[in-house]
Amino acid sequence: MGERAKGKMNVGVDLGTSNLLIYVEGRGTVFNEPSIIAVDKARKKVVSVGFEAAGLVGKVHDKVEVIKPLNGGVISDIDMIREILLFTFEKVFMSSIDSINKLLICIPSEITETEKAAIMKLGHELGIENTYIDEEIKAAALGGGIDIYTPSGHLVVDIGGGTTDFGVLSLGEVVNSKSIKIAGDYFDKQITTYVKEKHKLEVGPQTAEKIKVALASLTGDLPQDEEGKVLTYSAMGRDLVSGLPQQVSINAKEIRGILLTCFEAIKATLISTLESTPPELAGDLVDNGIHITGGGAHIKGVKKYFEDVTGVEVQISKVPMTAVINGTKKLLKIDKKHYFGEF
Ligand SMILES: Nc1ncnc2c1ncn2[C@@H]1O[C@H](COP(=O)(O)OP(=O)(O)OP(=O)(O)O)[C@@H](O)[C@H]1O
Ligand SMILES: [Mg+2]
């Protein structure tokens, strides 16, 4: 691998709150793991990243810290983002990163100018001269198979881990966008609070996520087990009263109630996005439909939920959690003049 010609690789990155994905032109998506890093604080050394680091959450001793450098779509620790990228690049390329020609990092629409500058600086610090950033929602639309370069409005809703992003695109640009911090991590927190209050059981964030993934639904029949009964999940945690380990059964009806409350905010923001979209483009949305992507697109009944809310046809991304990274593949092919104008 060290033989790879210098400056030949074009690389796309989806720096998500929950998952980090890396695409290399000619090789495909080479990394798709949680955006988590474990570091040895005293020795200032990276212990692990991705799945390995995620497995350490809540299980490390004083010397090792497990960090999620993105929170709610916001960069909370740029140093750790640098470390996570350095570590994964070296792991993925098995050689020095100077073999990267072009690096495209997708970022949330609402990110501040300071954060944008920090990401750009990071690329340069890594020694990659051609570092570019572009909007996640645009990449998600392209990755979802939408032709965004026509003069016709398309609405994409990306329900991720940290944020739910709403973007109206036309002629290759984001014309209107909104972002709220009601997404996967927030759903998990609401589940944790509910289980604590209702079942007097304390559960960790990973257990809350497992409950959600197993039982999540918004409309239609509740998920059922093989006997036709409402599906349940046995969650392990600590009994609040006795302080001892305890198992509690949570059912899909309880989780639907929690999610429906969370989705009120998503629904309200979707409606306000439609209200603030220029009328001609809003009209196009009736023909083009609304496209849902991100991990939240996996929730059962999400299509009908949004169709009931808007009266517009809804399409669910075929591979919701890889839409952004697949979009980078297309963006990397386009002449940089067309979309990197401001940088
Ligand atoms: N089957 C499922 N049902 C419900 N939620 C799911 C399912 N699969 C994944 N998720 C949730 O999707 C979220 C991750 O989605 P995604 O990878 O799109 O986020 P991200 O891109 O890392 O975050 P962001 O875009 O907000 O920065 C997590 O909260 C995860 O729990
Ligand atoms: Mg995302």
XYZ file of C-alpha atoms and ligand atoms in Angstrom:
375
model
C 0.000 0.000 0.000
C 2.840 2.373 0.763
C 3.528 2.170 -2.957
C 0.335 4.035 -3.843
C 1.250 7.075 -5.896
C 1.343 10.314 -3.984
C -1.594 12.638 -4.391
C -3.806 10.166 -6.208
C -6.685 9.459 -3.864
C -9.922 11.396 -3.567
C -11.642 10.879 -0.253
C -15.126 11.713 1.088
C -16.007 11.881 4.780
C -19.402 11.877 6.496
C -18.617 13.236 9.924
C -21.834 12.257 11.684
C -22.695 12.601 15.362
C -23.245 8.840 15.608
C -21.285 7.403 12.687
C -18.144 8.250 10.762
C -18.002 7.037 7.171
C -15.080 7.285 4.772
C -15.253 6.794 1.020
C -12.205 6.356 -1.194
C -12.584 6.784 -4.947
C -11.932 3.467 -6.625
C -12.283 1.508 -3.383
C -15.759 2.394 -2.104
C -16.826 2.972 1.493
C -13.873 1.752 3.506
C -14.934 2.813 7.002
C -18.374 2.864 8.648
C -18.157 2.848 12.432
C -19.345 4.902 15.431
C -17.810 8.403 15.810
C -16.239 7.473 19.120
C -12.626 7.620 20.274
C -10.963 6.191 23.382
C -7.789 7.911 24.576
C -5.200 7.245 27.232
C -5.107 10.682 28.852
C -1.798 10.336 30.663
C 0.088 8.978 27.664
C -1.911 11.178 25.239
C -2.368 8.140 23.049
C -5.353 6.885 21.059
C -6.483 3.509 22.401
C -9.159 2.786 19.803
C -11.829 4.306 17.571
C -15.152 3.159 16.128
C -16.751 -0.131 17.249
C -13.835 -0.935 19.535
C -14.123 2.412 21.331
C -17.934 2.120 21.455
C -17.518 -1.200 23.243
C -15.639 0.639 25.991
C -18.428 3.130 26.801
C -19.093 2.987 30.552
C -16.459 0.286 31.048
C -13.131 2.132 31.283
C -10.951 3.018 34.254
C -9.678 6.493 35.198
C -6.808 6.558 32.740
C -8.849 5.974 29.627
C -11.507 8.397 28.428
C -14.134 7.573 25.811
C -15.148 10.658 23.823
C -17.881 11.460 21.283
C -16.367 14.542 19.613
C -19.661 15.566 17.999
C -22.776 16.358 19.948
C -26.096 17.432 18.519
C -24.426 18.019 15.155
C -21.991 20.424 16.817
C -18.244 19.921 17.041
C -17.593 19.727 20.755
C -13.960 18.619 20.534
C -12.011 19.531 17.392
C -8.773 18.014 18.760
C -10.479 14.648 19.088
C -11.902 14.968 15.565
C -8.348 15.461 14.327
C -7.240 12.343 16.261
C -10.153 10.231 15.052
C -9.495 11.200 11.409
C -5.747 10.667 11.695
C -6.215 7.269 13.321
C -8.816 6.042 10.834
C -6.981 7.398 7.790
C -3.850 5.544 8.827
C -5.829 2.397 9.559
C -7.754 2.577 6.294
C -4.935 3.592 3.995
C -2.285 1.604 5.859
C 0.099 4.295 4.719
C 0.667 7.952 5.294
C -2.153 10.326 4.505
C -0.051 12.250 1.998
C -1.506 9.925 -0.602
C -4.781 11.886 -0.382
C -5.311 14.303 -3.239
C -8.745 15.716 -2.486
C -10.606 15.520 0.820
C -14.311 16.359 0.987
C -15.851 16.586 4.446
C -19.622 16.822 4.777
C -20.869 19.017 7.564
C -24.292 20.033 8.920
C -25.926 23.108 7.297
C -26.152 24.993 10.581
C -22.469 24.775 11.476
C -20.885 28.159 12.312
C -18.218 29.938 10.237
C -15.732 29.298 13.068
C -16.451 25.575 12.963
C -16.148 25.570 9.156
C -12.783 27.305 9.424
C -11.667 24.785 12.069
C -12.496 21.860 9.750
C -10.704 23.469 6.818
C -7.673 24.120 9.033
C -7.771 20.510 10.135
C -7.430 19.310 6.552
C -4.440 21.540 6.028
C -2.911 20.406 9.334
C -3.259 16.845 8.121
C -1.204 17.942 5.131
C -4.070 17.708 2.629
C -4.007 20.825 0.500
C -7.275 20.229 -1.331
C -9.647 20.091 1.580
C -13.261 21.009 0.905
C -16.451 21.057 2.853
C -19.996 20.744 1.636
C -23.429 20.401 3.167
C -24.582 17.022 4.435
C -28.143 17.520 3.286
C -26.959 18.106 -0.295
C -24.818 14.972 -0.212
C -27.744 13.052 1.327
C -30.017 14.146 -1.540
C -27.481 13.121 -4.191
C -26.760 9.843 -2.412
C -30.497 9.175 -2.268
C -30.604 9.340 -6.060
C -32.209 12.775 -6.406
C -31.171 14.920 -9.363
C -30.670 18.164 -7.470
C -29.272 20.058 -10.459
C -32.643 20.693 -12.112
C -34.602 23.916 -11.451
C -37.123 21.983 -9.374
C -37.534 21.923 -5.595
C -36.713 18.807 -3.576
C -37.158 18.457 0.172
C -34.885 16.131 2.115
C -35.276 15.295 5.799
C -32.242 13.624 7.427
C -33.056 12.121 10.840
C -29.566 11.417 12.210
C -28.106 10.784 15.643
C -27.512 14.384 16.712
C -29.802 16.422 14.485
C -32.751 16.233 12.161
C -31.928 18.382 9.138
C -34.414 19.746 6.646
C -33.211 21.029 3.294
C -34.950 22.333 0.185
C -32.695 22.012 -2.842
C -32.902 23.457 -6.320
C -30.304 23.916 -9.084
C -27.717 22.108 -7.008
C -27.923 24.391 -3.994
C -29.625 24.368 -0.614
C -32.278 27.093 -0.858
C -33.802 26.694 2.573
C -32.651 24.659 5.535
C -33.417 24.050 9.181
C -31.903 21.836 11.834
C -33.115 20.706 15.246
C -31.431 18.658 17.935
C -34.340 16.234 18.159
C -32.908 13.047 16.623
C -31.634 9.576 17.598
C -29.631 10.590 20.691
C -32.561 12.650 21.965
C -34.961 9.708 21.441
C -32.565 7.541 23.480
C -32.484 10.114 26.311
C -36.275 10.263 26.403
C -36.377 6.447 26.597
C -33.849 6.510 29.472
C -35.949 9.051 31.383
C -39.162 7.106 30.774
C -37.694 3.756 31.883
C -36.334 5.414 35.019
C -39.629 7.064 35.914
C -42.011 4.304 34.877
C -40.016 1.145 35.572
C -37.650 2.482 38.256
C -34.756 1.115 36.229
C -31.571 2.946 35.348
C -30.276 2.006 31.871
C -27.164 3.119 29.988
C -27.280 4.956 26.637
C -26.443 1.828 24.659
C -29.315 -0.099 26.222
C -31.681 2.796 25.485
C -30.570 2.713 21.839
C -31.090 -1.068 21.663
C -34.628 -0.677 23.045
C -35.327 1.978 20.388
C -33.915 -0.014 17.463
C -35.805 -3.147 18.562
C -39.201 -1.505 19.100
C -39.376 1.821 17.222
C -42.568 2.539 15.271
C -44.717 5.605 14.586
C -47.859 4.465 12.752
C -49.714 1.328 11.708
C -49.852 -1.938 13.630
C -47.461 -2.144 16.544
C -44.465 -4.439 15.913
C -45.391 -7.994 16.915
C -43.582 -11.120 18.051
C -44.017 -14.552 16.424
C -47.157 -15.232 18.482
C -48.792 -12.010 17.315
C -48.343 -10.246 20.657
C -47.032 -6.663 20.908
C -43.248 -6.895 20.705
C -41.257 -6.452 23.908
C -37.583 -5.979 24.763
C -35.942 -7.185 27.978
C -33.737 -4.365 29.175
C -30.977 -4.905 31.694
C -30.193 -2.097 34.127
C -29.977 -1.152 37.788
C -33.031 -1.170 40.007
C -33.391 2.344 41.443
C -34.755 1.086 44.738
C -32.545 -1.908 45.535
C -29.494 -0.725 43.559
C -29.168 -4.280 42.197
C -29.059 -5.448 38.555
C -32.564 -5.972 37.246
C -34.315 -6.900 34.010
C -37.474 -5.141 32.852
C -39.725 -5.796 29.870
C -40.526 -2.725 27.739
C -43.158 -2.946 24.994
C -43.497 -1.344 21.562
C -46.559 0.668 22.620
C -44.564 2.472 25.285
C -41.823 3.354 22.776
C -44.355 4.558 20.202
C -45.755 6.982 22.781
C -42.283 8.384 23.491
C -41.406 8.707 19.794
C -44.703 10.370 18.884
C -43.979 13.060 21.476
C -40.452 13.552 20.069
C -41.789 13.722 16.504
C -44.085 16.642 17.375
C -41.034 18.925 17.123
C -39.904 17.278 13.870
C -43.394 17.691 12.437
C -43.538 21.382 13.461
C -40.148 22.106 11.862
C -41.111 20.292 8.676
C -44.244 22.416 8.415
C -42.328 25.635 9.072
C -39.745 24.620 6.422
C -42.585 24.212 3.925
C -44.090 27.553 4.990
C -40.798 29.393 4.488
C -40.073 27.838 1.075
C -40.731 30.085 -1.975
C -44.153 29.147 -3.422
C -42.862 27.924 -6.810
C -40.459 25.502 -5.145
C -43.026 24.456 -2.553
C -45.316 23.567 -5.477
C -42.606 21.313 -6.924
C -42.514 19.357 -3.683
C -46.027 18.102 -4.329
C -44.765 16.458 -7.552
C -41.318 15.439 -6.316
C -42.345 14.244 -2.874
C -40.360 14.395 0.356
C -37.280 12.247 0.774
C -36.454 10.837 4.247
C -32.972 9.644 5.113
C -30.593 9.095 8.098
C -30.857 6.356 10.746
C -34.313 7.595 11.796
C -35.670 6.614 8.371
C -35.522 3.015 9.676
C -38.332 3.703 12.161
C -41.397 1.688 11.159
C -44.300 3.735 9.841
C -42.218 6.864 9.254
C -43.424 7.105 5.627
C -47.100 7.123 6.558
C -46.426 9.478 9.462
C -45.026 12.184 7.162
C -47.609 11.534 4.454
C -50.401 12.059 6.996
C -48.744 15.257 8.236
C -48.074 16.841 4.823
C -50.422 15.166 2.349
C -47.387 14.806 0.072
C -45.885 11.531 -1.129
C -42.879 10.421 0.922
C -39.954 8.282 -0.239
C -37.648 6.533 2.203
C -33.971 6.286 1.273
C -33.028 2.745 0.232
C -29.892 2.850 2.374
C -30.569 5.737 4.758
C -27.361 5.566 6.760
C -25.059 5.656 3.730
C -26.855 8.343 1.698
C -24.415 11.123 2.684
C -21.297 9.072 1.956
C -22.751 7.911 -1.373
C -23.387 11.575 -2.130
C -19.702 12.409 -1.572
C -18.906 9.902 -4.301
C -20.934 12.002 -6.746
C -19.694 15.343 -5.399
C -16.062 14.277 -5.774
C -16.688 13.637 -9.459
C -18.076 17.098 -10.135
C -15.661 19.845 -11.083
C -14.875 21.696 -7.875
C -15.766 25.060 -9.456
C -19.412 24.068 -9.453
C -19.783 23.585 -5.785
C -16.779 24.755 -3.858
C -17.217 28.314 -5.069
C -17.062 30.084 -1.728
C -13.944 28.333 -0.569
N -33.615 0.583 13.010
C -33.506 1.773 13.605
N -34.571 2.318 14.240
C -34.464 3.511 14.858
N -33.352 4.257 14.912
C -32.254 3.763 14.303
C -32.274 2.509 13.619
N -31.032 2.280 13.115
C -30.282 3.340 13.475
N -31.004 4.233 14.201
C -30.534 5.488 14.816
O -30.025 6.364 13.819
C -29.037 7.221 14.418
C -27.797 7.253 13.555
O -28.150 7.690 12.280
P -27.070 8.340 11.303
O -25.938 7.407 11.110
O -27.810 8.812 10.103
O -26.576 9.579 12.202
P -25.310 10.532 12.013
O -25.165 10.855 10.569
O -24.123 9.942 12.665
O -25.758 11.798 12.862
P -25.958 13.331 12.422
O -26.264 13.336 10.962
O -27.086 13.826 13.273
O -24.681 14.019 12.774
C -28.743 6.655 15.802
O -29.389 7.443 16.783
C -29.348 5.262 15.730
O -29.783 4.815 16.995
Mg -25.731 12.312 9.283
